[in-house]
């Protein structure tokens, strides 16, 4: 400890903080270290051994305890606080905070490793306030929300102002979803806990400086550390909230476009999916459900009965087929809409400084916005949703929630427009999530939105990457956006499969995007209607290939639903960067195409036309097997692999268990009474494990209510015998069933097989073994394979 303190003090002297800031006194009481200085007070509070929060309150200001992001209650970690003649230190099991008195300086370290330190710390400018930190010259930086900049975002000055970038391709410096969070390759994160607009400067001046600049609000940040990348993300999502389990149907295929004009068109589209045997779970209705024209009708928030004469019957008929109806909504209430006068009379709209409803022009017409920060506005908007849900609507799409156009002159119940701009979508999602909990407590909401804030995942928000160009350039940016957002808690970030903006017609692009979408959190083709986005409307050859992708998506439902459970419990992203496993491999820190899909799969999307081969790095943790051919690739190798038209390069980790089902028309037919359990045998793997999470796919907090089962799979290999054990962990309020499991062991030449000690007949095909097992509830089958 003495050596560490000396290092931190030496560092503090080397990089002196604001020369005008002088230490005056400090107190340690009720888990709060207060350090008074000549220009304000620092409040330093541990949330856990791996999370410490620091706030600076300038003289003349009062500390604001309200966070839009943080929901964690500080743990009892019993940190030690000590002082010397020159410093004060606060030490948890992981994080050490050292405050050097003169010159004044705050430094953060993790188990002896210096992470970062305040440079000048707090600076007041004419119109903005700044928090400034030192970086070392080697660390790479991630975060800042959804952007296309390359994985390492160091060197950029990022605006924190949610704004759509229509038709973007390979570079998008500012997009719909900004998050004031920076993650470092040194495996720490710093989250700036303030919702007002501003900037995040990731060393754009090349002087080893991290800078957060804002127009107003809290000068609060949290330092978060982790032992691994998964641990770091888990700690951040402990702080800001875990994503609830999605309804199982949301992992299926969506029929979506801009847009379906009539009830007849909706019904015809779903009939076409079902006639062609293409799985589909939901249909999404864009603007035309409330108006015949794109302009002038936004804010009606009710059915256009000329075009949709009997929406309740339409929704009920679709539901009978296992298909949910999802509706677009926006917070904009046009002055020409049928709801304008009602909204104005009930005073549920944002206002100008005189208190009158504020209006302005944008693409769709002259408009105001619902003041969701005002209790009356919040309730008014929820009543719209409540009415639609009672009609049978299965999910909600919230569009333009940046808000897309939100003039600075606007006043809300929570502050001026620029103070709440970035948290509007966040609180909009909260409005819907809270409403479901109160009025529909037995339903899991589906909330599709493109704008939010730190912690929006806890409301069940499913973010998408905005109006991406329908082009190869548009596809090329999608892996980076999804991977970065997964690291920032938003694990369901996805794209309009096939691309949205423009009329570019390219079936190869469409198929490559859908093949990537199979290994995406949400599988939702969507586009402007110039070129059909739905698989069912493609030409016969494209449709056949696209159908294979949709079918594989459904076959993987047990595996994917288990990934959703892991995310719900630990915050672990579904899509994971390769450096999660090799954090010291600098080459992987910039890898933005290949990624892990859960723990078992390695995916390499194809993002250029005419590709027949591509180079793939196989992480050194395991050997890997081609999902389609079974070919083995050595751990740590880089190989050129052939690329087929019908799939993208997909590999499975040696020793993995992958539960799958046969294709179903939609998730209303989902069952684990019969399923296939694939095991990828690798003689170098002596033991491994896997699991399958199951519940009814609908009940909120089914796991916490004991309404679940977890099927556990374990392997043990001694060099000539492979033993697989199946066990179940059943919740106290869950009734298990018998299951017929087909065990499929890949890459093995079996001599004899035994089930629970009894020798049994097996089938083989291309070095894969097929073994049917009847798994009676309450039992633990053991399969032994001699090879």
XYZ file of C-alpha atoms in Angstrom:
787
model
C 0.000 0.000 0.000
C 2.824 2.431 0.847
C 4.366 1.839 -2.580
C 0.998 2.467 -4.242
C 0.383 5.675 -2.290
C 3.862 6.926 -3.165
C 3.169 6.237 -6.858
C -0.168 8.044 -6.736
C 1.294 10.997 -4.860
C 4.193 11.205 -7.292
C 1.706 11.139 -10.173
C -0.321 13.867 -8.454
C 2.687 16.140 -8.168
C 3.684 15.468 -11.760
C 0.236 16.430 -13.089
C -0.957 19.162 -10.763
C -4.666 19.916 -10.864
C -6.254 23.370 -10.900
C -3.618 25.577 -9.254
C -6.325 27.790 -7.743
C -8.044 24.888 -5.972
C -6.858 24.534 -2.396
C -7.723 21.834 0.109
C -9.511 23.154 3.216
C -10.905 20.166 5.154
C -12.574 16.790 4.902
C -15.083 14.598 6.723
C -15.963 10.891 6.483
C -19.490 10.098 7.623
C -22.340 7.804 6.530
C -20.364 6.295 3.629
C -19.600 9.750 2.228
C -16.204 11.432 2.017
C -16.634 15.200 1.752
C -13.602 17.245 0.777
C -13.995 20.994 1.013
C -11.846 23.112 -1.293
C -11.536 26.791 -1.949
C -13.998 26.676 -4.873
C -16.395 23.916 -3.856
C -16.966 20.530 -2.259
C -16.158 17.036 -3.519
C -18.541 14.273 -2.459
C -17.004 10.818 -2.890
C -19.239 7.820 -2.266
C -18.544 4.091 -2.822
C -21.435 2.146 -4.361
C -19.555 -1.159 -4.183
C -15.974 -2.365 -4.129
C -15.910 -1.720 -7.883
C -17.945 1.497 -8.214
C -17.133 4.890 -6.717
C -19.107 8.071 -7.368
C -17.602 11.548 -7.257
C -19.573 14.805 -7.343
C -18.243 18.345 -7.357
C -20.524 21.036 -5.969
C -19.213 24.546 -6.745
C -19.533 27.196 -4.058
C -22.986 28.714 -4.139
C -24.659 25.579 -5.547
C -26.637 22.860 -3.762
C -25.966 19.195 -4.457
C -28.608 17.616 -6.694
C -29.065 13.967 -5.625
C -31.387 13.033 -8.514
C -29.978 10.764 -11.204
C -31.803 9.675 -14.358
C -29.346 6.819 -14.810
C -28.430 5.316 -11.444
C -30.786 3.024 -9.548
C -28.312 1.032 -7.449
C -28.412 1.410 -3.674
C -24.884 1.742 -2.263
C -23.631 -1.480 -0.712
C -22.022 -1.757 2.700
C -18.420 -2.170 1.588
C -16.650 -0.812 4.667
C -13.926 1.145 2.863
C -10.983 2.440 4.826
C -10.360 6.175 4.946
C -6.974 7.400 6.096
C -5.054 10.657 6.089
C -1.494 11.875 6.155
C -0.053 15.354 6.287
C -0.259 15.529 2.477
C -3.181 13.323 1.413
C -6.454 11.555 2.127
C -7.177 8.107 0.734
C -10.368 6.069 0.404
C -9.746 2.389 -0.255
C -12.215 -0.364 -1.177
C -11.201 -3.914 -2.078
C -10.643 -2.744 -5.638
C -10.686 1.033 -6.014
C -8.322 3.430 -4.293
C -9.054 7.162 -4.374
C -6.200 9.443 -3.330
C -6.757 13.168 -2.764
C -3.474 15.050 -2.722
C -3.809 18.246 -0.702
C -1.197 20.505 -2.272
C -1.189 20.772 -5.160
C -4.787 19.534 -5.113
C -5.253 16.312 -7.026
C -7.633 13.284 -7.244
C -6.368 9.970 -8.605
C -8.176 6.655 -9.079
C -6.543 3.233 -9.190
C -7.619 -0.393 -9.274
C -5.554 -2.793 -7.167
C -2.359 -0.783 -7.635
C -2.893 0.152 -11.272
C -3.521 3.850 -11.892
C -6.651 4.288 -14.006
C -7.153 8.012 -14.445
C -7.001 11.261 -12.538
C -8.615 14.650 -12.641
C -6.527 17.014 -14.739
C -7.934 20.449 -14.023
C -11.067 18.764 -12.699
C -13.988 21.197 -12.666
C -13.795 24.289 -14.901
C -16.497 26.939 -15.268
C -16.731 28.648 -18.653
C -19.111 31.368 -19.838
C -21.853 28.996 -21.032
C -20.611 25.519 -20.159
C -19.026 23.524 -17.351
C -16.223 21.008 -17.788
C -14.837 17.965 -15.979
C -11.317 17.181 -17.217
C -9.142 14.089 -16.725
C -5.722 12.705 -17.583
C -5.396 9.667 -19.823
C -2.296 7.624 -20.431
C -0.985 7.640 -23.970
C -1.710 3.977 -24.742
C -5.325 3.319 -23.742
C -8.068 2.890 -26.315
C -11.501 4.359 -25.631
C -14.989 3.075 -26.388
C -18.492 4.360 -25.667
C -20.363 7.600 -26.201
C -23.473 5.775 -27.415
C -24.391 4.683 -30.946
C -21.917 5.968 -33.527
C -19.911 4.692 -36.492
C -16.330 5.820 -35.901
C -14.273 2.647 -35.575
C -14.094 0.646 -32.378
C -11.392 2.860 -30.841
C -13.094 6.233 -30.497
C -10.116 8.057 -29.053
C -9.326 11.227 -30.966
C -12.959 12.235 -31.462
C -14.955 15.036 -29.884
C -18.457 13.639 -29.566
C -21.569 15.779 -29.372
C -24.028 14.601 -26.729
C -27.230 15.574 -28.500
C -29.486 12.774 -29.746
C -30.014 13.465 -33.442
C -30.961 11.305 -36.399
C -28.466 10.808 -39.219
C -30.592 9.831 -42.208
C -29.013 7.474 -44.725
C -25.654 7.099 -42.948
C -23.110 4.529 -44.107
C -19.610 3.900 -42.738
C -19.201 7.045 -40.657
C -21.743 8.670 -38.368
C -20.263 10.975 -35.728
C -23.636 11.775 -34.190
C -26.686 9.527 -34.072
C -29.943 9.001 -32.239
C -28.617 7.522 -28.998
C -25.886 9.309 -27.033
C -24.594 7.900 -23.753
C -22.135 9.886 -21.570
C -20.085 6.772 -20.828
C -16.447 6.080 -21.683
C -14.876 2.628 -21.434
C -11.120 2.145 -21.519
C -8.931 -0.707 -22.723
C -7.493 -0.536 -19.181
C -10.821 -2.102 -18.191
C -12.487 0.735 -16.364
C -15.403 2.986 -17.242
C -16.325 6.527 -16.310
C -19.975 7.513 -16.524
C -20.936 11.184 -16.471
C -24.215 11.228 -14.614
C -25.974 14.204 -16.148
C -28.744 14.274 -18.743
C -28.146 17.745 -20.193
C -26.663 18.142 -23.670
C -22.928 18.667 -24.097
C -19.787 17.098 -25.494
C -17.503 14.192 -24.700
C -13.950 14.859 -25.843
C -11.897 11.689 -26.159
C -8.475 13.309 -26.496
C -9.257 15.138 -29.746
C -6.350 17.532 -29.116
C -3.917 14.619 -28.704
C -2.798 15.830 -25.279
C -3.928 12.784 -23.259
C -7.082 14.498 -22.021
C -10.607 13.218 -21.462
C -13.131 16.018 -21.134
C -16.853 16.119 -20.384
C -18.553 19.423 -21.185
C -22.173 20.283 -20.424
C -24.491 23.279 -20.437
C -25.747 22.684 -16.878
C -26.638 20.102 -14.278
C -24.820 17.637 -12.070
C -21.038 17.490 -11.944
C -21.195 13.818 -10.999
C -19.362 10.832 -12.406
C -18.930 7.190 -11.473
C -15.708 5.227 -11.834
C -16.449 1.562 -12.528
C -13.904 -1.264 -12.699
C -14.068 -4.951 -13.533
C -11.895 -8.041 -13.378
C -13.001 -8.931 -16.927
C -14.950 -7.117 -19.625
C -18.041 -9.122 -18.695
C -17.540 -8.083 -15.074
C -17.157 -4.427 -16.051
C -20.421 -4.477 -18.041
C -22.122 -6.351 -15.197
C -21.045 -3.675 -12.724
C -22.214 -0.838 -14.982
C -25.624 -2.517 -15.455
C -25.822 -3.119 -11.704
C -25.499 0.643 -11.394
C -27.996 1.604 -14.111
C -30.283 -1.426 -14.247
C -30.590 -4.784 -15.967
C -32.675 -5.434 -19.090
C -35.898 -7.320 -18.272
C -36.492 -10.619 -20.038
C -38.138 -9.929 -23.392
C -41.224 -11.798 -24.466
C -40.081 -14.835 -26.445
C -41.988 -13.716 -29.546
C -39.752 -10.657 -29.839
C -36.858 -12.961 -30.804
C -38.795 -14.140 -33.862
C -39.227 -12.633 -37.335
C -41.012 -9.331 -37.904
C -42.943 -8.257 -40.977
C -42.285 -4.541 -41.291
C -42.054 -1.726 -43.831
C -42.743 1.962 -44.269
C -45.619 1.128 -44.381
C -48.864 -0.885 -44.622
C -51.620 1.412 -45.881
C -54.727 -0.679 -45.197
C -56.156 -3.480 -43.100
C -56.449 -5.551 -46.255
C -52.715 -5.103 -46.970
C -51.797 -6.218 -43.451
C -53.914 -9.357 -43.672
C -52.680 -10.150 -47.189
C -49.046 -9.852 -46.070
C -49.376 -12.252 -43.145
C -51.325 -14.710 -45.286
C -48.462 -14.663 -47.759
C -45.931 -15.509 -45.015
C -48.062 -18.382 -43.826
C -48.858 -19.701 -47.317
C -45.135 -19.829 -48.082
C -44.351 -21.407 -44.683
C -42.087 -18.500 -43.655
C -41.997 -18.101 -39.870
C -43.306 -14.756 -38.606
C -44.269 -13.544 -35.128
C -45.315 -9.925 -35.560
C -46.284 -7.254 -38.034
C -45.353 -3.611 -37.463
C -47.635 -0.828 -38.696
C -45.971 2.445 -39.596
C -47.591 5.886 -40.002
C -50.560 4.887 -42.110
C -52.497 3.236 -39.281
C -53.544 6.730 -38.134
C -53.594 8.636 -41.452
C -53.637 8.239 -45.203
C -50.854 10.770 -45.737
C -47.346 10.975 -44.311
C -47.747 14.664 -43.496
C -50.445 16.388 -41.477
C -51.796 13.474 -39.416
C -49.088 12.709 -36.851
C -50.545 12.946 -33.372
C -53.940 11.427 -34.265
C -52.876 8.381 -32.243
C -56.017 6.545 -33.320
C -57.083 4.353 -36.183
C -57.963 5.748 -39.589
C -61.228 3.838 -39.910
C -61.398 4.401 -43.670
C -58.236 2.359 -44.129
C -58.565 0.123 -41.058
C -62.339 -0.338 -40.658
C -62.200 -3.016 -37.961
C -58.827 -2.938 -36.202
C -59.943 -4.986 -33.192
C -60.990 -7.861 -35.461
C -57.793 -7.554 -37.499
C -55.673 -7.721 -34.354
C -57.675 -10.645 -32.955
C -57.464 -12.586 -36.231
C -53.701 -12.045 -36.381
C -53.340 -13.109 -32.749
C -55.274 -16.302 -33.524
C -52.576 -17.041 -36.101
C -49.844 -16.421 -33.522
C -48.939 -12.982 -34.905
C -48.649 -9.854 -32.734
C -49.539 -6.347 -33.923
C -47.059 -3.540 -33.194
C -47.915 0.134 -33.793
C -45.724 3.158 -34.383
C -46.323 6.180 -32.154
C -44.587 9.539 -31.869
C -44.573 12.206 -29.159
C -45.321 14.931 -31.751
C -48.891 16.256 -31.782
C -49.450 18.268 -34.965
C -51.706 21.306 -34.826
C -53.619 19.654 -37.700
C -54.119 16.367 -35.842
C -57.362 15.240 -34.243
C -55.738 15.276 -30.789
C -54.295 18.794 -30.873
C -57.162 20.642 -29.224
C -57.592 17.979 -26.569
C -53.872 18.021 -25.761
C -53.796 21.824 -25.656
C -56.915 22.070 -23.490
C -55.602 19.525 -21.015
C -52.231 21.307 -20.888
C -50.191 18.180 -21.609
C -47.848 19.797 -24.155
C -44.464 21.471 -23.769
C -44.718 25.245 -23.610
C -42.987 28.453 -24.525
C -41.758 30.793 -21.791
C -45.221 32.373 -21.518
C -46.796 29.032 -20.663
C -48.635 28.559 -23.963
C -48.197 25.343 -26.005
C -44.949 25.674 -27.946
C -45.174 24.968 -31.660
C -42.687 24.775 -34.516
C -42.433 23.373 -38.028
C -40.719 20.152 -39.042
C -41.008 17.642 -41.870
C -44.419 16.286 -40.863
C -46.101 19.647 -40.150
C -46.591 22.290 -37.460
C -46.284 20.581 -34.129
C -45.916 20.474 -30.380
C -44.643 17.646 -28.164
C -46.182 15.810 -25.228
C -44.594 16.920 -21.950
C -43.938 13.475 -20.514
C -42.168 15.079 -17.540
C -45.452 16.622 -16.428
C -47.669 14.135 -14.538
C -50.704 15.153 -16.585
C -48.804 14.690 -19.861
C -47.409 11.380 -18.723
C -50.880 10.062 -17.816
C -52.476 11.431 -20.990
C -49.932 9.672 -23.169
C -50.216 6.431 -21.208
C -53.990 6.491 -21.627
C -53.412 6.366 -25.386
C -51.264 3.264 -24.982
C -53.645 1.685 -22.507
C -56.519 2.025 -24.981
C -54.458 0.422 -27.763
C -53.233 -2.420 -25.564
C -56.825 -3.118 -24.521
C -57.611 -3.399 -28.228
C -55.062 -6.204 -28.398
C -51.937 -4.392 -29.624
C -48.932 -6.504 -28.664
C -46.063 -4.031 -28.800
C -45.184 -0.361 -29.103
C -42.816 1.412 -31.453
C -41.725 4.857 -30.257
C -40.237 6.816 -33.145
C -38.577 10.244 -33.369
C -37.900 10.218 -29.630
C -34.625 12.163 -29.721
C -36.911 14.270 -29.982
C -36.135 14.715 -33.684
C -36.797 18.472 -33.619
C -36.849 20.105 -30.170
C -36.059 23.830 -30.182
C -34.038 25.266 -27.306
C -36.837 27.740 -26.546
C -39.135 24.928 -25.364
C -39.919 24.549 -21.656
C -40.901 21.285 -19.952
C -41.882 20.430 -16.404
C -38.365 19.080 -15.872
C -36.469 21.993 -17.384
C -35.559 23.619 -20.658
C -35.417 21.602 -23.864
C -31.626 21.288 -23.904
C -31.634 20.046 -20.328
C -34.041 17.181 -21.066
C -33.429 16.542 -24.761
C -31.221 13.489 -24.250
C -33.451 11.948 -21.574
C -36.752 12.344 -23.431
C -36.669 8.918 -25.064
C -35.463 7.415 -21.768
C -38.467 8.742 -19.861
C -40.807 7.886 -22.722
C -39.738 4.250 -22.414
C -40.161 4.511 -18.628
C -43.687 5.841 -19.121
C -44.649 2.757 -21.131
C -42.804 0.289 -18.885
C -44.382 1.755 -15.741
C -47.811 1.695 -17.359
C -47.495 -1.983 -18.189
C -46.453 -2.777 -14.612
C -49.492 -0.964 -13.254
C -52.223 -1.889 -15.738
C -50.920 -5.011 -17.520
C -48.731 -6.690 -14.896
C -48.824 -10.093 -16.617
C -47.396 -8.876 -19.936
C -43.814 -8.229 -20.929
C -43.761 -5.007 -22.961
C -42.095 -4.669 -26.347
C -40.715 -1.114 -26.601
C -38.921 -0.394 -29.885
C -37.129 2.980 -29.812
C -34.154 4.659 -31.440
C -33.273 7.225 -28.747
C -32.506 6.954 -25.053
C -29.967 7.517 -22.313
C -27.793 5.697 -19.799
C -29.818 2.904 -18.223
C -32.652 2.825 -20.778
C -32.170 -0.941 -20.884
C -33.930 -1.312 -17.523
C -37.233 -0.283 -19.119
C -37.002 -3.091 -21.670
C -36.152 -0.705 -24.518
C -35.154 -2.405 -27.780
C -33.052 0.207 -29.612
C -32.350 0.198 -33.319
C -29.648 2.009 -35.231
C -31.825 4.524 -37.068
C -32.337 5.221 -40.759
C -29.306 3.413 -42.134
C -28.570 3.517 -45.847
C -29.748 0.531 -47.837
C -26.211 -0.090 -49.086
C -23.089 -2.129 -48.381
C -21.687 0.886 -46.541
C -24.746 0.892 -44.316
C -24.257 -2.771 -43.469
C -20.558 -2.289 -42.735
C -21.246 0.007 -39.780
C -23.778 -2.202 -38.018
C -21.514 -4.598 -36.131
C -19.594 -1.751 -34.512
C -22.781 0.020 -33.415
C -24.290 -3.127 -31.900
C -21.071 -4.214 -30.167
C -20.426 -0.792 -28.675
C -23.986 -0.419 -27.441
C -23.920 -3.889 -25.898
C -20.871 -2.806 -23.898
C -22.904 0.212 -22.741
C -25.815 -1.839 -21.435
C -28.053 -1.640 -24.524
C -27.665 -5.273 -25.566
C -30.627 -5.333 -27.966
C -29.245 -2.741 -30.377
C -30.030 -3.937 -33.902
C -30.614 -2.593 -37.392
C -33.309 -2.435 -40.023
C -32.277 -5.673 -41.733
C -31.650 -5.051 -45.418
C -31.166 -1.330 -44.796
C -33.801 1.399 -44.623
C -32.986 4.534 -46.609
C -33.054 4.649 -50.403
C -34.254 2.485 -53.253
C -31.008 0.586 -53.849
C -31.996 -2.862 -55.121
C -29.505 -5.626 -54.409
C -30.643 -9.103 -53.391
C -27.117 -10.123 -52.424
C -26.937 -7.229 -49.946
C -30.386 -8.125 -48.605
C -29.406 -11.757 -48.025
C -26.083 -10.894 -46.373
C -27.870 -8.494 -44.023
C -30.453 -11.149 -43.076
C -27.742 -13.771 -42.601
C -26.072 -11.371 -40.174
C -29.471 -10.762 -38.573
C -29.770 -14.427 -37.587
C -27.070 -13.700 -34.987
C -28.559 -10.358 -33.918
C -30.640 -9.541 -30.837
C -33.708 -8.633 -32.937
C -34.546 -10.009 -36.411
C -36.531 -7.226 -38.087
C -36.294 -6.491 -41.819
C -37.606 -2.962 -42.428
C -37.253 -0.391 -45.213
C -38.864 2.295 -47.265
C -41.432 0.661 -49.500
C -39.654 1.317 -52.800
C -38.119 -2.147 -52.431
C -39.910 -4.812 -50.373
C -38.282 -5.580 -47.018
C -40.355 -8.682 -46.235
C -39.017 -12.127 -47.103
C -42.492 -13.074 -48.316
C -42.395 -10.451 -51.091
C -39.040 -11.422 -52.585
C -38.548 -13.221 -55.889
C -38.656 -16.996 -55.705
C -34.878 -17.542 -55.597
C -34.144 -14.786 -53.056
C -37.125 -15.862 -50.976
C -35.878 -19.449 -50.749
C -32.457 -18.315 -49.499
C -33.892 -15.743 -47.105
C -36.333 -18.311 -45.755
C -33.374 -20.479 -44.742
C -32.034 -17.604 -42.646
C -35.419 -17.097 -40.968
C -35.711 -20.833 -40.292
C -32.273 -20.930 -38.667
C -33.282 -17.973 -36.500
C -36.193 -20.048 -35.176
C -34.132 -23.202 -34.762
C -31.798 -21.241 -32.479
C -34.602 -19.927 -30.252
C -33.631 -22.052 -27.204
C -30.030 -20.843 -27.424
C -31.016 -17.225 -28.088
C -33.577 -17.138 -25.293
C -30.882 -18.388 -22.937
C -28.645 -15.511 -24.048
C -31.502 -13.162 -23.179
C -31.608 -14.718 -19.705
C -27.849 -14.263 -19.238
C -28.234 -10.620 -20.212
C -31.150 -10.204 -17.821
C -29.181 -11.680 -14.922
C -25.677 -10.339 -15.557
C -25.938 -7.634 -18.206
C -23.780 -9.730 -20.550
C -24.223 -8.583 -24.168
C -25.655 -11.057 -26.661
C -23.105 -9.809 -29.247
C -19.609 -9.635 -27.736
C -16.328 -8.221 -29.088
C -13.483 -10.695 -29.538
C -11.331 -8.721 -27.093
C -13.690 -9.787 -24.303
C -11.673 -13.032 -24.299
C -8.289 -11.603 -25.220
C -8.166 -8.160 -23.578
C -4.409 -7.851 -24.051
C -4.551 -8.583 -27.793
C -4.289 -5.050 -29.199
C -5.235 -6.153 -32.719
C -8.625 -7.294 -31.460
C -9.401 -3.968 -29.803
C -10.079 -2.545 -33.265
C -11.910 -5.606 -34.623
C -15.388 -4.447 -35.618
C -16.716 -7.240 -37.798
C -16.081 -10.646 -36.246
C -17.840 -11.138 -32.930
C -19.102 -13.743 -30.482
C -22.805 -14.581 -30.470
C -23.116 -15.712 -26.898
C -20.347 -17.984 -25.743
C -20.667 -20.721 -28.360
C -20.621 -18.917 -31.731
C -17.997 -16.951 -33.645
C -19.568 -14.913 -36.465
C -17.943 -13.160 -39.431
C -20.544 -11.166 -41.436
C -19.981 -10.581 -45.132
C -20.231 -6.848 -45.802
C -19.032 -6.524 -49.393
C -20.390 -7.745 -52.700
C -19.061 -10.799 -54.501
C -17.022 -12.187 -51.608
C -16.043 -15.843 -52.051
C -13.452 -16.075 -49.277
C -12.531 -14.121 -46.168
C -9.928 -14.136 -43.439
C -11.014 -15.192 -39.957
C -9.112 -15.069 -36.664
C -9.974 -17.970 -34.366
C -9.624 -16.934 -30.708
C -6.998 -18.820 -28.756
C -9.312 -20.007 -25.978
C -10.586 -23.020 -27.960
C -10.554 -24.832 -31.270
C -13.450 -23.933 -33.556
C -15.711 -25.912 -35.890
C -17.498 -24.708 -39.011
C -21.226 -24.728 -38.164
C -22.118 -25.998 -41.638
C -19.256 -28.262 -42.728
C -17.783 -29.346 -39.383
C -14.247 -28.391 -40.458
C -11.927 -27.784 -37.522
C -9.871 -24.599 -37.081
C -7.062 -24.375 -34.557
C -7.176 -22.013 -31.603
C -5.188 -18.831 -32.189
C -4.908 -19.325 -35.946
C -5.867 -16.987 -38.775
C -7.301 -18.773 -41.789
C -8.807 -17.932 -45.147
C -12.228 -19.581 -45.287
C -14.552 -20.144 -48.210
C -17.789 -18.133 -48.234
C -21.058 -19.626 -49.509
C -24.006 -17.712 -50.948
C -26.414 -19.273 -48.483
C -24.707 -18.352 -45.210
C -22.045 -16.222 -43.568
C -18.994 -17.802 -41.885
C -20.227 -19.283 -38.608
C -18.149 -21.315 -36.172
C -18.818 -23.101 -32.902
C -16.437 -23.278 -29.972
C -15.091 -26.739 -29.170
C -16.819 -28.129 -26.072
C -19.997 -26.079 -26.592
C -23.580 -27.174 -26.093
C -26.092 -25.625 -28.523
C -29.789 -26.434 -27.891
C -31.989 -26.129 -30.982
C -35.515 -26.961 -32.134
C -37.059 -27.743 -35.477
C -38.468 -24.761 -37.381
C -41.886 -23.522 -36.212
C -44.294 -21.061 -37.859
C -44.085 -18.752 -34.853
C -43.332 -18.838 -31.153
C -46.925 -19.709 -30.230
C -45.818 -23.234 -31.247
C -42.658 -23.156 -29.120
C -42.067 -26.207 -26.948
C -39.166 -28.079 -25.421
C -41.056 -31.364 -25.318
C -38.815 -32.245 -28.259
C -35.477 -30.560 -28.896
C -31.991 -31.242 -30.218
C -28.929 -30.813 -28.046
C -25.800 -30.341 -30.156
C -22.432 -30.932 -28.507
C -19.247 -29.977 -30.352
C -16.736 -32.543 -29.206
C -13.088 -31.543 -29.076
C -10.657 -34.005 -27.555
C -8.597 -31.141 -26.118
C -11.558 -30.023 -23.965
C -11.694 -32.148 -20.828
C -14.723 -30.524 -19.192
C -17.354 -28.039 -20.322
C -20.843 -26.914 -19.459
C -23.880 -25.221 -20.944
C -27.478 -24.456 -20.102
C -30.920 -23.805 -21.494
C -33.283 -21.368 -19.780
C -37.020 -21.858 -20.177
C -40.202 -20.212 -18.931
C -43.574 -19.440 -20.508
C -42.079 -16.567 -22.502
C -44.689 -14.088 -21.266
C -44.746 -13.559 -17.487
C -42.683 -10.617 -16.195
C -39.981 -11.689 -13.730
C -40.800 -15.361 -14.237
C -37.390 -16.315 -12.872
C -37.844 -14.285 -9.697
C -41.326 -15.785 -9.285
C -39.963 -19.333 -9.532
C -41.785 -19.981 -12.811
C -38.834 -21.376 -14.764
C -36.583 -24.304 -15.462
C -32.868 -24.317 -16.246
C -31.549 -27.372 -18.043
C -27.860 -27.863 -17.317
C -25.457 -29.772 -19.550
C -22.002 -30.972 -18.530
C -19.282 -32.873 -20.369
C -16.328 -34.856 -19.073
C -13.754 -36.352 -21.401
C -10.925 -38.654 -20.205
C -9.361 -39.381 -23.586
C -11.372 -42.436 -24.616
C -14.757 -41.891 -22.992
C -17.048 -38.872 -23.179
C -19.687 -38.505 -20.477
C -22.578 -36.052 -20.855
C -24.820 -35.316 -17.874
C -28.198 -33.597 -18.052
C -29.647 -32.033 -14.907
C -32.499 -29.628 -14.237
C -33.008 -26.768 -11.818
C -36.735 -26.124 -11.522
C -38.366 -23.091 -9.930
C -40.741 -23.730 -7.061
C -43.725 -22.562 -9.119
C -42.891 -24.361 -12.356
C -44.297 -27.703 -13.495
C -41.723 -29.543 -15.619
C -42.586 -32.008 -18.386
C -40.916 -35.072 -19.848
C -38.702 -34.271 -22.797
C -37.481 -36.124 -25.846
C -33.952 -34.954 -26.520
C -31.922 -35.900 -29.553
C -28.276 -35.699 -28.524
C -26.131 -34.746 -31.522
C -22.397 -35.096 -30.841
C -20.276 -33.620 -33.626
C -16.727 -34.627 -34.585
C -16.626 -37.990 -32.853
C -16.175 -41.583 -34.013
C -18.149 -43.520 -31.451
C -17.652 -47.211 -30.696
C -20.309 -47.786 -28.040
C -22.897 -45.627 -26.307
C -24.693 -45.988 -22.972
C -27.685 -44.163 -21.489
C -27.884 -44.452 -17.709
C -25.573 -47.442 -17.871
C -27.538 -49.311 -20.534
C -25.864 -49.828 -23.894
C -27.977 -48.393 -26.687
C -28.113 -48.171 -30.468
C -26.985 -44.933 -32.117
C -26.859 -43.444 -35.597
C -23.966 -41.638 -37.245
C -23.605 -39.264 -40.152
C -20.365 -37.522 -41.197
C -18.651 -38.061 -37.850
C -21.730 -36.911 -35.947
C -23.564 -39.157 -33.549
C -27.346 -39.047 -33.035
C -28.742 -40.474 -29.840
C -32.411 -40.155 -28.736
C -32.836 -39.702 -24.986
C -36.083 -39.695 -23.048
C -35.605 -37.205 -20.235
C -38.179 -37.941 -17.574
C -38.929 -35.063 -15.256
C -37.067 -35.331 -11.986
C -34.290 -37.467 -13.462
C -30.706 -36.728 -14.543
C -29.766 -38.738 -17.637
C -26.122 -39.699 -18.150
C -24.810 -40.479 -21.628
C -21.503 -42.272 -21.975
C -19.776 -42.527 -25.348
C -16.732 -44.696 -25.917
C -14.637 -43.563 -28.861
